[in-house]
């Protein structure tokens, strides 16, 4: 079945640690890829998106993601996390049917 | 894990009719529900936020009389698209969370086509 997989359910890091959240998808063909963040009690916010071009995408708040087509992956990275990055992160894929499909989410807890 | 059931998954309706989309939280109390809309090839757009028992808060540019949101219980929120027009054709998705919980859960989405 076509799906979006986020490998980690809950990640706990100390401040200044580096972050990488995995995302894999199983859709073939052209896809549009997104990472969203949801802070406690708030709605989704778009961190970054990939439609075409440079597979290394830079987003807001120091986040970046790399699209590796051969691996069907779109991992999210940040070199040095802050306590304020504590949130839930969702990978999403917009495939041929134009419908958005989400991963299950990864909860990030950053310890001060 | 917690589940949000959204239905219908797809619906085709005639212009001028109304369509109701339901989101049910199956095993938790959804104190807050977010409703999003996705335009083709774009990211999600937040339409409104609803808290159980109170009126929904709509984002700027979203017509509250056209997109009626009801969140009368902790397990059910509905979005009704009234007097639908072809430009309302879109993908609608709900997301809910419970009080004090950072996790959010998404419905499967509804593809609305107005003809």
PDB file of C-alpha atoms in Angstrom:
ATOM      1  CA  UNK A   1       0.000   0.000   0.000  1.00  0.00           C
ATOM      2  CA  UNK A   2       1.132   3.515  -0.686  1.00  0.00           C
ATOM      3  CA  UNK A   3       2.243   5.193   2.480  1.00  0.00           C
ATOM      4  CA  UNK A   4       4.373   7.736   4.243  1.00  0.00           C
ATOM      5  CA  UNK A   5       6.584   6.381   7.008  1.00  0.00           C
ATOM      6  CA  UNK A   6       8.233   8.296   9.790  1.00  0.00           C
ATOM      7  CA  UNK A   7      10.719   6.091  11.517  1.00  0.00           C
ATOM      8  CA  UNK A   8      10.730   7.519  15.003  1.00  0.00           C
ATOM      9  CA  UNK A   9       7.690   8.041  17.163  1.00  0.00           C
ATOM     10  CA  UNK A  10       9.465   9.997  19.873  1.00  0.00           C
ATOM     11  CA  UNK A  11      12.929  11.557  19.820  1.00  0.00           C
ATOM     12  CA  UNK A  12      14.541  13.080  22.882  1.00  0.00           C
ATOM     13  CA  UNK A  13      17.571  15.310  22.473  1.00  0.00           C
ATOM     14  CA  UNK A  14      19.565  17.764  24.527  1.00  0.00           C
ATOM     15  CA  UNK A  15      19.904  21.334  23.375  1.00  0.00           C
ATOM     16  CA  UNK A  16      22.570  21.864  20.714  1.00  0.00           C
ATOM     17  CA  UNK A  17      22.352  18.259  19.564  1.00  0.00           C
ATOM     18  CA  UNK A  18      21.886  17.586  15.884  1.00  0.00           C
ATOM     19  CA  UNK A  19      18.568  16.337  14.608  1.00  0.00           C
ATOM     20  CA  UNK A  20      17.609  14.051  11.792  1.00  0.00           C
ATOM     21  CA  UNK A  21      14.058  12.785  11.377  1.00  0.00           C
ATOM     22  CA  UNK A  22      13.461  10.121   8.805  1.00  0.00           C
ATOM     23  CA  UNK A  23      10.676  10.083   6.246  1.00  0.00           C
ATOM     24  CA  UNK A  24      10.124   7.537   3.517  1.00  0.00           C
ATOM     25  CA  UNK A  25       7.299   7.261   1.065  1.00  0.00           C
ATOM     26  CA  UNK A  26       6.156   4.580  -1.293  1.00  0.00           C
ATOM     27  CA  UNK A  27       4.498   6.559  -4.060  1.00  0.00           C
ATOM     28  CA  UNK A  28       5.869   6.266  -7.546  1.00  0.00           C
ATOM     29  CA  UNK A  29       6.158   9.068 -10.035  1.00  0.00           C
ATOM     30  CA  UNK A  30       6.327  12.746  -9.317  1.00  0.00           C
ATOM     31  CA  UNK A  31       5.699  13.773  -5.744  1.00  0.00           C
ATOM     32  CA  UNK A  32       5.668  16.976  -3.787  1.00  0.00           C
ATOM     33  CA  UNK A  33       7.112  16.688  -0.303  1.00  0.00           C
ATOM     34  CA  UNK A  34       6.485  18.674   2.850  1.00  0.00           C
ATOM     35  CA  UNK A  35       7.537  18.890   6.442  1.00  0.00           C
ATOM     36  CA  UNK A  36       5.158  20.460   8.918  1.00  0.00           C
ATOM     37  CA  UNK A  37       5.577  21.275  12.579  1.00  0.00           C
ATOM     38  CA  UNK A  38       2.874  21.446  15.184  1.00  0.00           C
ATOM     39  CA  UNK A  39       3.687  23.142  18.482  1.00  0.00           C
ATOM     40  CA  UNK A  40       1.599  22.185  21.499  1.00  0.00           C
ATOM     41  CA  UNK A  41      -1.902  23.559  21.199  1.00  0.00           C
ATOM     42  CA  UNK A  42      -1.271  25.120  17.807  1.00  0.00           C
ATOM     43  CA  UNK A  43      -2.066  24.225  14.223  1.00  0.00           C
ATOM     44  CA  UNK A  44       0.334  22.937  11.609  1.00  0.00           C
ATOM     45  CA  UNK A  45       2.979  25.219  10.231  1.00  0.00           C
ATOM     46  CA  UNK A  46       4.908  24.576   7.065  1.00  0.00           C
ATOM     47  CA  UNK A  47       8.630  24.134   7.680  1.00  0.00           C
ATOM     48  CA  UNK A  48       9.680  23.490   4.111  1.00  0.00           C
ATOM     49  CA  UNK A  49       8.602  21.914   0.880  1.00  0.00           C
ATOM     50  CA  UNK A  50      10.095  20.315  -2.177  1.00  0.00           C
ATOM     51  CA  UNK A  51       8.493  20.476  -5.588  1.00  0.00           C
ATOM     52  CA  UNK A  52      11.459  20.315  -7.950  1.00  0.00           C
ATOM     53  CA  UNK A  53      15.000  21.557  -8.423  1.00  0.00           C
ATOM     54  CA  UNK A  54      17.717  21.419  -5.783  1.00  0.00           C
ATOM     55  CA  UNK A  55      17.011  18.346  -3.653  1.00  0.00           C
ATOM     56  CA  UNK A  56      18.429  20.071  -0.586  1.00  0.00           C
ATOM     57  CA  UNK A  57      15.703  22.323   0.661  1.00  0.00           C
ATOM     58  CA  UNK A  58      16.137  24.959   3.314  1.00  0.00           C
ATOM     59  CA  UNK A  59      13.206  25.961   5.447  1.00  0.00           C
ATOM     60  CA  UNK A  60      12.381  28.192   8.334  1.00  0.00           C
ATOM     61  CA  UNK A  61      14.006  28.116  11.775  1.00  0.00           C
ATOM     62  CA  UNK A  62      17.197  26.527  10.517  1.00  0.00           C
ATOM     63  CA  UNK A  63      15.607  23.323   9.253  1.00  0.00           C
ATOM     64  CA  UNK A  64      16.541  21.635   6.018  1.00  0.00           C
ATOM     65  CA  UNK A  65      15.573  18.449   4.234  1.00  0.00           C
ATOM     66  CA  UNK A  66      17.117  16.395   1.500  1.00  0.00           C
ATOM     67  CA  UNK A  67      15.135  14.631  -1.172  1.00  0.00           C
ATOM     68  CA  UNK A  68      16.831  11.408  -2.236  1.00  0.00           C
ATOM     69  CA  UNK A  69      14.750  10.023  -5.058  1.00  0.00           C
ATOM     70  CA  UNK A  70      16.515   6.678  -5.218  1.00  0.00           C
ATOM     71  CA  UNK A  71      15.749   6.071  -1.563  1.00  0.00           C
ATOM     72  CA  UNK A  72      12.242   7.546  -1.625  1.00  0.00           C
ATOM     73  CA  UNK A  73      13.321   9.610   1.342  1.00  0.00           C
ATOM     74  CA  UNK A  74      12.928  13.183   2.541  1.00  0.00           C
ATOM     75  CA  UNK A  75      14.713  13.412   5.879  1.00  0.00           C
ATOM     76  CA  UNK A  76      14.504  16.520   8.009  1.00  0.00           C
ATOM     77  CA  UNK A  77      17.642  17.898   9.638  1.00  0.00           C
ATOM     78  CA  UNK A  78      18.744  20.651  11.947  1.00  0.00           C
ATOM     79  CA  UNK A  79      22.379  21.053  13.065  1.00  0.00           C
ATOM     80  CA  UNK A  80      21.618  22.318  16.554  1.00  0.00           C
ATOM     81  CA  UNK A  81      18.219  22.035  18.193  1.00  0.00           C
ATOM     82  CA  UNK A  82      16.792  24.403  20.747  1.00  0.00           C
ATOM     83  CA  UNK A  83      14.333  23.839  23.555  1.00  0.00           C
ATOM     84  CA  UNK A  84      11.777  25.773  21.500  1.00  0.00           C
ATOM     85  CA  UNK A  85      11.933  23.082  18.808  1.00  0.00           C
ATOM     86  CA  UNK A  86       9.966  20.782  21.075  1.00  0.00           C
ATOM     87  CA  UNK A  87       6.954  19.898  18.931  1.00  0.00           C
ATOM     88  CA  UNK A  88       5.515  17.256  16.693  1.00  0.00           C
ATOM     89  CA  UNK A  89       6.834  16.971  13.170  1.00  0.00           C
ATOM     90  CA  UNK A  90       4.928  15.577  10.222  1.00  0.00           C
ATOM     91  CA  UNK A  91       6.182  14.512   6.844  1.00  0.00           C
ATOM     92  CA  UNK A  92       3.634  14.729   4.044  1.00  0.00           C
ATOM     93  CA  UNK A  93       3.512  13.665   0.433  1.00  0.00           C
ATOM     94  CA  UNK A  94       1.336  15.049  -2.325  1.00  0.00           C
ATOM     95  CA  UNK A  95       1.220  12.439  -5.042  1.00  0.00           C
ATOM     96  CA  UNK A  96      -0.507  11.903  -8.355  1.00  0.00           C
ATOM     97  CA  UNK A  97      -3.999  12.200  -6.897  1.00  0.00           C
ATOM     98  CA  UNK A  98      -3.161  15.571  -5.344  1.00  0.00           C
ATOM     99  CA  UNK A  99      -4.308  14.386  -1.939  1.00  0.00           C
ATOM    100  CA  UNK A 100      -1.988  15.015   0.975  1.00  0.00           C
ATOM    101  CA  UNK A 101      -0.823  11.960   2.862  1.00  0.00           C
ATOM    102  CA  UNK A 102       0.815  12.304   6.244  1.00  0.00           C
ATOM    103  CA  UNK A 103       3.234  10.245   8.193  1.00  0.00           C
ATOM    104  CA  UNK A 104       2.265   9.327  11.739  1.00  0.00           C
ATOM    105  CA  UNK A 105       4.367  12.131  13.154  1.00  0.00           C
ATOM    106  CA  UNK A 106       7.477  12.294  15.314  1.00  0.00           C
ATOM    107  CA  UNK A 107       7.358  13.924  18.688  1.00  0.00           C
ATOM    108  CA  UNK A 108      10.561  15.807  19.450  1.00  0.00           C
ATOM    109  CA  UNK A 109      11.434  16.668  23.017  1.00  0.00           C
ATOM    110  CA  UNK A 110      14.441  18.903  23.541  1.00  0.00           C
ATOM    111  CA  UNK A 111      15.820  18.985  27.059  1.00  0.00           C
ATOM    112  CA  UNK A 112      17.232  22.328  28.195  1.00  0.00           C
TER     113      UNK A 112
ATOM    114  CA  UNK B   1      -2.603   4.543  18.681  1.00  0.00           C
ATOM    115  CA  UNK B   2      -5.300   7.131  18.557  1.00  0.00           C
ATOM    116  CA  UNK B   3      -7.421   7.288  15.449  1.00  0.00           C
ATOM    117  CA  UNK B   4      -9.394  10.010  13.766  1.00  0.00           C
ATOM    118  CA  UNK B   5     -11.975   8.747  11.334  1.00  0.00           C
ATOM    119  CA  UNK B   6     -12.953  11.182   8.604  1.00  0.00           C
ATOM    120  CA  UNK B   7     -15.687  10.544   6.105  1.00  0.00           C
ATOM    121  CA  UNK B   8     -16.630  10.554   3.423  1.00  0.00           C
ATOM    122  CA  UNK B   9     -13.247   9.995   1.819  1.00  0.00           C
ATOM    123  CA  UNK B  10     -14.585  11.385  -1.412  1.00  0.00           C
ATOM    124  CA  UNK B  11     -17.801  13.049  -2.499  1.00  0.00           C
ATOM    125  CA  UNK B  12     -19.189  14.488  -5.707  1.00  0.00           C
ATOM    126  CA  UNK B  13     -22.025  16.959  -5.410  1.00  0.00           C
ATOM    127  CA  UNK B  14     -23.950  19.372  -7.566  1.00  0.00           C
ATOM    128  CA  UNK B  15     -23.482  23.109  -7.394  1.00  0.00           C
ATOM    129  CA  UNK B  16     -25.756  24.682  -4.846  1.00  0.00           C
ATOM    130  CA  UNK B  17     -26.017  21.682  -2.582  1.00  0.00           C
ATOM    131  CA  UNK B  18     -24.428  21.282   0.842  1.00  0.00           C
ATOM    132  CA  UNK B  19     -21.941  18.660   1.908  1.00  0.00           C
ATOM    133  CA  UNK B  20     -21.114  17.578   5.434  1.00  0.00           C
ATOM    134  CA  UNK B  21     -17.748  16.141   6.357  1.00  0.00           C
ATOM    135  CA  UNK B  22     -17.346  14.370   9.678  1.00  0.00           C
ATOM    136  CA  UNK B  23     -14.314  13.757  11.814  1.00  0.00           C
ATOM    137  CA  UNK B  24     -14.613  11.403  14.750  1.00  0.00           C
ATOM    138  CA  UNK B  25     -11.982  10.707  17.336  1.00  0.00           C
ATOM    139  CA  UNK B  26     -12.367   7.038  18.079  1.00  0.00           C
ATOM    140  CA  UNK B  27     -10.442   6.535  21.281  1.00  0.00           C
ATOM    141  CA  UNK B  28      -9.618   9.903  22.754  1.00  0.00           C
ATOM    142  CA  UNK B  29     -11.291  13.165  23.578  1.00  0.00           C
ATOM    143  CA  UNK B  30     -10.625  15.698  20.871  1.00  0.00           C
ATOM    144  CA  UNK B  31     -10.787  18.998  22.652  1.00  0.00           C
ATOM    145  CA  UNK B  32      -9.364  20.848  19.667  1.00  0.00           C
ATOM    146  CA  UNK B  33     -10.002  20.217  15.984  1.00  0.00           C
ATOM    147  CA  UNK B  34      -8.234  21.880  13.117  1.00  0.00           C
ATOM    148  CA  UNK B  35      -9.732  21.940   9.645  1.00  0.00           C
ATOM    149  CA  UNK B  36      -7.445  22.357   6.666  1.00  0.00           C
ATOM    150  CA  UNK B  37      -7.904  22.711   2.967  1.00  0.00           C
ATOM    151  CA  UNK B  38      -5.396  21.804   0.346  1.00  0.00           C
ATOM    152  CA  UNK B  39      -5.287  23.369  -3.088  1.00  0.00           C
ATOM    153  CA  UNK B  40      -3.625  21.401  -5.871  1.00  0.00           C
ATOM    154  CA  UNK B  41       0.159  21.404  -5.688  1.00  0.00           C
ATOM    155  CA  UNK B  42       0.139  23.568  -2.578  1.00  0.00           C
ATOM    156  CA  UNK B  43       0.593  23.051   1.123  1.00  0.00           C
ATOM    157  CA  UNK B  44      -2.280  22.857   3.562  1.00  0.00           C
ATOM    158  CA  UNK B  45      -4.167  25.973   4.480  1.00  0.00           C
ATOM    159  CA  UNK B  46      -5.710  26.251   7.915  1.00  0.00           C
ATOM    160  CA  UNK B  47      -9.370  27.096   7.628  1.00  0.00           C
ATOM    161  CA  UNK B  48     -10.502  27.138  11.222  1.00  0.00           C
ATOM    162  CA  UNK B  49      -9.869  25.940  14.732  1.00  0.00           C
ATOM    163  CA  UNK B  50     -12.669  24.580  16.833  1.00  0.00           C
ATOM    164  CA  UNK B  51     -12.782  23.789  20.508  1.00  0.00           C
ATOM    165  CA  UNK B  52     -15.439  21.537  21.916  1.00  0.00           C
ATOM    166  CA  UNK B  53     -18.495  23.440  23.008  1.00  0.00           C
ATOM    167  CA  UNK B  54     -17.475  26.810  21.605  1.00  0.00           C
ATOM    168  CA  UNK B  55     -17.632  28.589  18.279  1.00  0.00           C
ATOM    169  CA  UNK B  56     -14.935  27.932  15.747  1.00  0.00           C
ATOM    170  CA  UNK B  57     -12.241  30.499  15.076  1.00  0.00           C
ATOM    171  CA  UNK B  58     -11.894  31.082  11.357  1.00  0.00           C
ATOM    172  CA  UNK B  59      -8.782  32.191   9.562  1.00  0.00           C
ATOM    173  CA  UNK B  60      -8.810  35.392   7.596  1.00  0.00           C
ATOM    174  CA  UNK B  61     -10.451  34.972   4.233  1.00  0.00           C
ATOM    175  CA  UNK B  62     -12.466  31.888   5.174  1.00  0.00           C
ATOM    176  CA  UNK B  63     -16.200  32.476   5.021  1.00  0.00           C
ATOM    177  CA  UNK B  64     -17.766  31.266   8.237  1.00  0.00           C
ATOM    178  CA  UNK B  65     -21.240  31.210   6.719  1.00  0.00           C
ATOM    179  CA  UNK B  66     -20.067  28.994   3.911  1.00  0.00           C
ATOM    180  CA  UNK B  67     -17.910  26.616   5.885  1.00  0.00           C
ATOM    181  CA  UNK B  68     -19.943  25.739   8.953  1.00  0.00           C
ATOM    182  CA  UNK B  69     -18.038  24.007  11.688  1.00  0.00           C
ATOM    183  CA  UNK B  70     -19.681  22.265  14.592  1.00  0.00           C
ATOM    184  CA  UNK B  71     -17.797  20.697  17.471  1.00  0.00           C
ATOM    185  CA  UNK B  72     -20.586  19.800  19.817  1.00  0.00           C
ATOM    186  CA  UNK B  73     -18.919  16.827  21.452  1.00  0.00           C
ATOM    187  CA  UNK B  74     -15.460  15.612  22.348  1.00  0.00           C
ATOM    188  CA  UNK B  75     -15.608  12.921  19.706  1.00  0.00           C
ATOM    189  CA  UNK B  76     -17.211  14.607  16.722  1.00  0.00           C
ATOM    190  CA  UNK B  77     -16.545  17.689  14.644  1.00  0.00           C
ATOM    191  CA  UNK B  78     -18.224  18.448  11.353  1.00  0.00           C
ATOM    192  CA  UNK B  79     -17.494  20.768   8.468  1.00  0.00           C
ATOM    193  CA  UNK B  80     -20.421  21.629   6.233  1.00  0.00           C
ATOM    194  CA  UNK B  81     -19.748  23.256   2.895  1.00  0.00           C
ATOM    195  CA  UNK B  82     -22.934  25.149   2.147  1.00  0.00           C
ATOM    196  CA  UNK B  83     -24.166  26.078  -1.327  1.00  0.00           C
ATOM    197  CA  UNK B  84     -21.142  24.435  -2.856  1.00  0.00           C
ATOM    198  CA  UNK B  85     -19.538  25.837  -5.979  1.00  0.00           C
ATOM    199  CA  UNK B  86     -16.950  24.276  -8.277  1.00  0.00           C
ATOM    200  CA  UNK B  87     -14.244  26.462  -6.726  1.00  0.00           C
ATOM    201  CA  UNK B  88     -14.909  24.695  -3.412  1.00  0.00           C
ATOM    202  CA  UNK B  89     -13.605  21.500  -4.979  1.00  0.00           C
ATOM    203  CA  UNK B  90     -10.608  20.600  -2.899  1.00  0.00           C
ATOM    204  CA  UNK B  91      -9.096  18.210  -0.400  1.00  0.00           C
ATOM    205  CA  UNK B  92     -10.236  18.807   3.154  1.00  0.00           C
ATOM    206  CA  UNK B  93      -8.542  17.252   6.153  1.00  0.00           C
ATOM    207  CA  UNK B  94      -9.073  17.436   9.881  1.00  0.00           C
ATOM    208  CA  UNK B  95      -6.606  17.093  12.692  1.00  0.00           C
ATOM    209  CA  UNK B  96      -7.367  16.774  16.347  1.00  0.00           C
ATOM    210  CA  UNK B  97      -5.606  16.710  19.650  1.00  0.00           C
ATOM    211  CA  UNK B  98      -6.630  16.351  23.233  1.00  0.00           C
ATOM    212  CA  UNK B  99      -5.984  18.806  26.023  1.00  0.00           C
ATOM    213  CA  UNK B 100      -2.464  18.756  27.362  1.00  0.00           C
ATOM    214  CA  UNK B 101      -1.226  16.382  24.682  1.00  0.00           C
ATOM    215  CA  UNK B 102       1.303  17.424  22.091  1.00  0.00           C
ATOM    216  CA  UNK B 103       0.299  14.673  19.700  1.00  0.00           C
ATOM    217  CA  UNK B 104      -1.978  15.399  16.792  1.00  0.00           C
ATOM    218  CA  UNK B 105      -3.909  12.930  14.719  1.00  0.00           C
ATOM    219  CA  UNK B 106      -5.161  13.342  11.195  1.00  0.00           C
ATOM    220  CA  UNK B 107      -8.248  12.152   9.451  1.00  0.00           C
ATOM    221  CA  UNK B 108      -7.869  10.435   6.113  1.00  0.00           C
ATOM    222  CA  UNK B 109      -9.043  13.487   4.218  1.00  0.00           C
ATOM    223  CA  UNK B 110     -12.057  14.157   1.995  1.00  0.00           C
ATOM    224  CA  UNK B 111     -11.806  14.867  -1.707  1.00  0.00           C
ATOM    225  CA  UNK B 112     -14.738  17.117  -2.613  1.00  0.00           C
ATOM    226  CA  UNK B 113     -15.667  17.623  -6.249  1.00  0.00           C
ATOM    227  CA  UNK B 114     -18.445  20.053  -7.059  1.00  0.00           C
ATOM    228  CA  UNK B 115     -19.920  19.722 -10.526  1.00  0.00           C
TER     229      UNK B 115
END
